[in-house]
Amino acid sequence: MIEVKTSTCRACSAYCPIEVTIEDGRIAKVDGNHAAPLYEGFICPKGRALPAMHNDPNRLTHCLKRQPDGSFKPISSAQAIDEISDKVSELIAKYGPRSIAGFTGGPSVEQPASAPLMLAFLRAIGSPMVFSAATFDQPGINIANALHGTWAGGRMRPENWEVFLLIGGNPIISKQYFGQNPGHQLKAFLKTGAKLIVIDPRRTETARKAHVHLQSIPGEDPAILAGLINLVITNGWVNREFVARNAQGLEQLAHAVSGFTPDYVAERAGVEPQDLQQAASIIGHAKAGDFGCGTGPSMATRGTLTAYLMLCLQTLRGFWAPEGQEAVQPRVLLPRVKFKAQPRAPYPAWGFGEKLRVRGLQQSVAGLPSGGLAEEILTPGEGQIRALFLHGGAMLSWPQQDLTARALRALDLLVIHDIELSPTARMAHYVIATKMGFEIPAISLVGEISSLLHPGYGWAEPYAAYHPALIDPPEGADVLEAWQIYYRMARKLGLQLKFGSGKPPLDMEHEPTTDDLYEYLCKGSAVALSEVKKYPDGHIFDEAREMVGPRDPDCTARLELANTTMISELATVRSEDVSARRRLNQDFPFLLIPRRMQNVTNAAYRPPGVLRTPYNPLFMNPLDLDQLSLRNGDLVEIRSRNGRIAGVVQADRGLRRGVVALTHGFGKNPGEESDPRKDGCNVNRLTRVDDDYDPYTGIPRMGALPVSVSPLSVI
Ligand SMILES: Nc1nc2c(c(=O)[nH]1)N[C@H]1C(S)=C(S)[C@@H](COP(=O)(O)OP(=O)(O)OC[C@H]3O[C@@H](n4cnc5c(=O)[nH]c(N)nc54)[C@H](O)[C@@H]3O)O[C@H]1N2
Ligand SMILES: Nc1nc2c(c(=O)[nH]1)N[C@H]1C(S)=C(S)[C@@H](COP(=O)(O)OP(=O)(O)OC[C@H]3O[C@@H](n4cnc5c(=O)[nH]c(N)nc54)[C@H](O)[C@@H]3O)O[C@H]1N2
Ligand code: SF4
Ligand SMILES: [Mo]
């Protein structure tokens, strides 16, 4: 029997609407859904490869338990949960609830109920140890919002933008900021005459479309932004009316950026002064616009300062939604909020929550610093973490792989949900075999939640979609949805789970279905989930539209342009010895930067054939290759001050000279045999958790990393 059903791809956070052909209960084909709004049928090759992923013969169909000799034996999910629960209660009794921690990463896109129930479980046992990939991502954005304050009216409408400034992101590939059919969205944006400015050491697919591409030296984003702010202020392009009414600290900011003259910035960042001036002039003359920071600057250290300066520049131009504009990103499956054309005052970014026992790291508005998690596990004493639940990878995505490996090995209990025996799963005591995309109902709720934390996600329009599960797991499989482990453990331990304020306790007598949980999570939503369910192609819900309302007469809140911590960090930037800070020398002559590739999402499962090369090449400028007498496909050793890996070079004319780029999420575990041409290489063998870490979020230097590249004849 052949059926065609609609659903949503969850292989990345773009949530493309798809049409799925099912033949006799098996996923046969995936296409874009042309009947769905916003996306115009777009999908990428990863979406097309979903059948290969679902039908992967290596997929886990049973939970696994690690044996004393390191091998894995199947175990029933019921038995696994019994054993894990017993271990958890033993650890809590012996070491207290802080000994139990959880980490959520990318896979929660596919399993929306997993993170909420992991959190609810940890809260129920009294553990504050909740970590996430957010603090390895763009955590500076969250901190910067707190230090600067936010705009209660939200962002300006995309169709009004006359300029978009993108700092180290590549939406055509990543879909961040232009989430729905990014190529088309960008084209439509440029067709209106609007201008794109991109700051990126690489001439990316997106940068090629830019009016101004500042092809800068990695890590110089704070200097460039300070330079742009300086130009906007000194040329009289500040929106005086907006700033007088809504912000404070202009004079201090003006003073702090005064040393970032075009010549100084251009020299330091390796760009042309006239390009900088042109970028400032475009920003200065545009009547409306929006700015976005990507992962590039976040990994290059000082991600918080970069995000903060970006917000300051946006406020100086008054690029926030005015009264009477239709609000972007109104809530659909979340409770309605009122948008108002007024500032929300800055709020504490840190200093209110759990403290780690290492390097003075602490809870912030971005969460607990995951950069300190491995050391937390390895540091003996009261409060040491003994058990870790992972929903997302660690071995390929966390910095300093050897430290991660040591930490995971030191645990009394490591549980991972997974669909394959991934590198991280190979480290676990228990691997909970989980359901895959089409076996789980799809809901746009997570995209909406992400947009609250990062403006590059979600939908400008009131879009929502829900699709039921399309197929059952393979016959005879004993697989769970990730949330079930937390629910069942809680039940076994006699705990009452509850998620979020204002929500009733969960029924602990009768296990809910995933749909029940979605109802629970969407309680009080602007549009009832039952209404969203009526639209198999997803839908734009006009009833959820909101206008940006007037300012409250008694509003005294102001956006902060001169946060003392940020201004003093900026002073450090201006006064430091640039080359000492960059740490390039004859031994380490290249700066390594992160980048994403079209057909992989982080370390997620890669169906064979979707990548032209199955590995992650080390991209280099052809002239740099020539200088080292290297040719495409040659093996090289890439060495940083922290470690070395073997990789395969590939020419990329778009790269700035002296800069090399490598995608994360590849390679194997320490001690495992690996071939860089088959498995790729793990860039996180070159990083170190305590290397130039951001003091607020703990994210270490994962970009602008000094490395050497040398030919290698044998691995
Ligand atoms: N050096 C360097 N490191 C980085 C980055 C970088 O740019 N450079 N980027 C960082 C960023 S932005 C992020 S978000 C993180 C990403 O890091 P994570 O969010 O941790 O993502 P992955 O490591 O890709 O996690 C995917 C893994 O989870 C497993 N998995 C577990 N449960 C499930 C499930 O239910 N379903 C599925 N399909 N898979 C499951 C899969 O085996 C897969 O290997 O990496 C960060 N690390
Ligand atoms: N295809 C695909 N899509 C993805 C993912 C994926 O793995 N693959 N991952 C998803 C995730 S987890 C995330 S967080 C988002 C990230 O979304 P983006 O941030 O847009 O990710 P990238 O495409 O890596 O873009 C980062 C850009 O920063 C540039 N860069 C590097 N260093 C610097 C620097 O010091 N300064 C500046 N200005 N630029 C620099 C790089 O050249 C690169 O073009 O993408 C998501 N989408
Ligand atoms: S961009 Fe590709 S991987 Fe991401 S949701 Fe769309 S089809 Fe899936
Ligand atoms: Mo990410």
Coordinates of C-alpha atoms and ligand atoms in Angstrom, one line a residue, residues 46 137-138 167-170 173-174 176 199-202 204 218-219 221 294-297 300 457 593-598 600-602, ligand 2:
K46 CA 19.1 16.1 4.4
D137 CA 26.3 27.9 20.9
Q138 CA 25.6 31.6 21.1
I167 CA 27.9 39.0 11.9
G168 CA 29.4 35.6 11.4
G169 CA 26.5 33.5 10.2
N170 CA 25.6 31.8 6.9
I173 CA 23.4 26.9 4.8
S174 CA 22.4 27.1 8.4
Q176 CA 19.6 30.7 11.1
I199 CA 31.1 40.2 8.4
D200 CA 32.8 36.9 7.8
P201 CA 36.4 35.8 7.1
R202 CA 34.9 33.6 4.4
T204 CA 30.2 32.3 2.1
P218 CA 38.6 36.0 12.8
G219 CA 37.9 37.3 16.3
D221 CA 34.1 41.4 15.6
G294 CA 25.8 33.8 14.3
T295 CA 28.1 31.2 15.7
G296 CA 31.3 32.6 14.1
P297 CA 31.9 35.4 16.6
A300 CA 35.9 33.3 18.5
Y457 CA 14.6 30.9 15.0
I593 CA 37.4 29.0 12.3
P594 CA 34.1 27.0 12.6
R595 CA 31.7 26.6 9.7
R596 CA 28.7 24.5 8.9
M597 CA 28.2 22.3 5.8
Q598 CA 24.9 22.0 3.9
V600 CA 25.2 17.6 7.9
T601 CA 23.6 18.9 11.1
N602 CA 26.2 18.9 13.9
Ligands
LIG2 N1 23.4 22.6 7.4 C1 23.5 22.8 8.7 N2 22.6 23.7 9.3 C2 22.7 24.0 10.6 C3 23.6 23.3 11.4 C4 24.5 22.3 10.8 O1 25.3 21.7 11.5 N3 24.4 22.1 9.5 N4 23.7 23.5 12.8 C5 22.6 24.3 13.4 C6 23.1 24.9 14.6 S1 23.3 24.0 16.0 C7 23.4 26.3 14.7 S2 23.9 26.9 16.2 C8 23.2 27.2 13.5 C9 24.4 28.1 13.4 O2 24.2 29.0 12.3 P1 25.3 29.9 11.7 O3 25.9 30.7 12.8 O4 24.8 30.7 10.6 O5 26.4 28.8 11.3 P2 27.6 28.7 10.2 O6 27.0 28.4 8.9 O7 28.6 27.9 10.7 O8 28.0 30.2 10.1 C10 29.0 30.8 10.9 C11 29.9 31.7 10.0 O9 30.8 32.4 10.9 C12 32.0 32.5 10.1 N5 33.0 32.8 11.1 C13 33.9 32.0 11.7 N6 34.7 32.7 12.6 C14 34.3 34.0 12.6 C15 34.7 35.1 13.3 O10 35.6 35.2 14.1 N7 34.0 36.3 13.0 C16 33.0 36.3 12.1 N8 32.4 37.5 11.8 N9 32.6 35.2 11.4 C17 33.2 34.1 11.6 C18 32.2 31.3 9.4 O11 33.0 31.4 8.2 C19 30.7 30.9 9.0 O12 30.4 31.4 7.7 O13 23.1 26.4 12.4 C20 22.1 25.4 12.5 N10 21.9 24.9 11.1

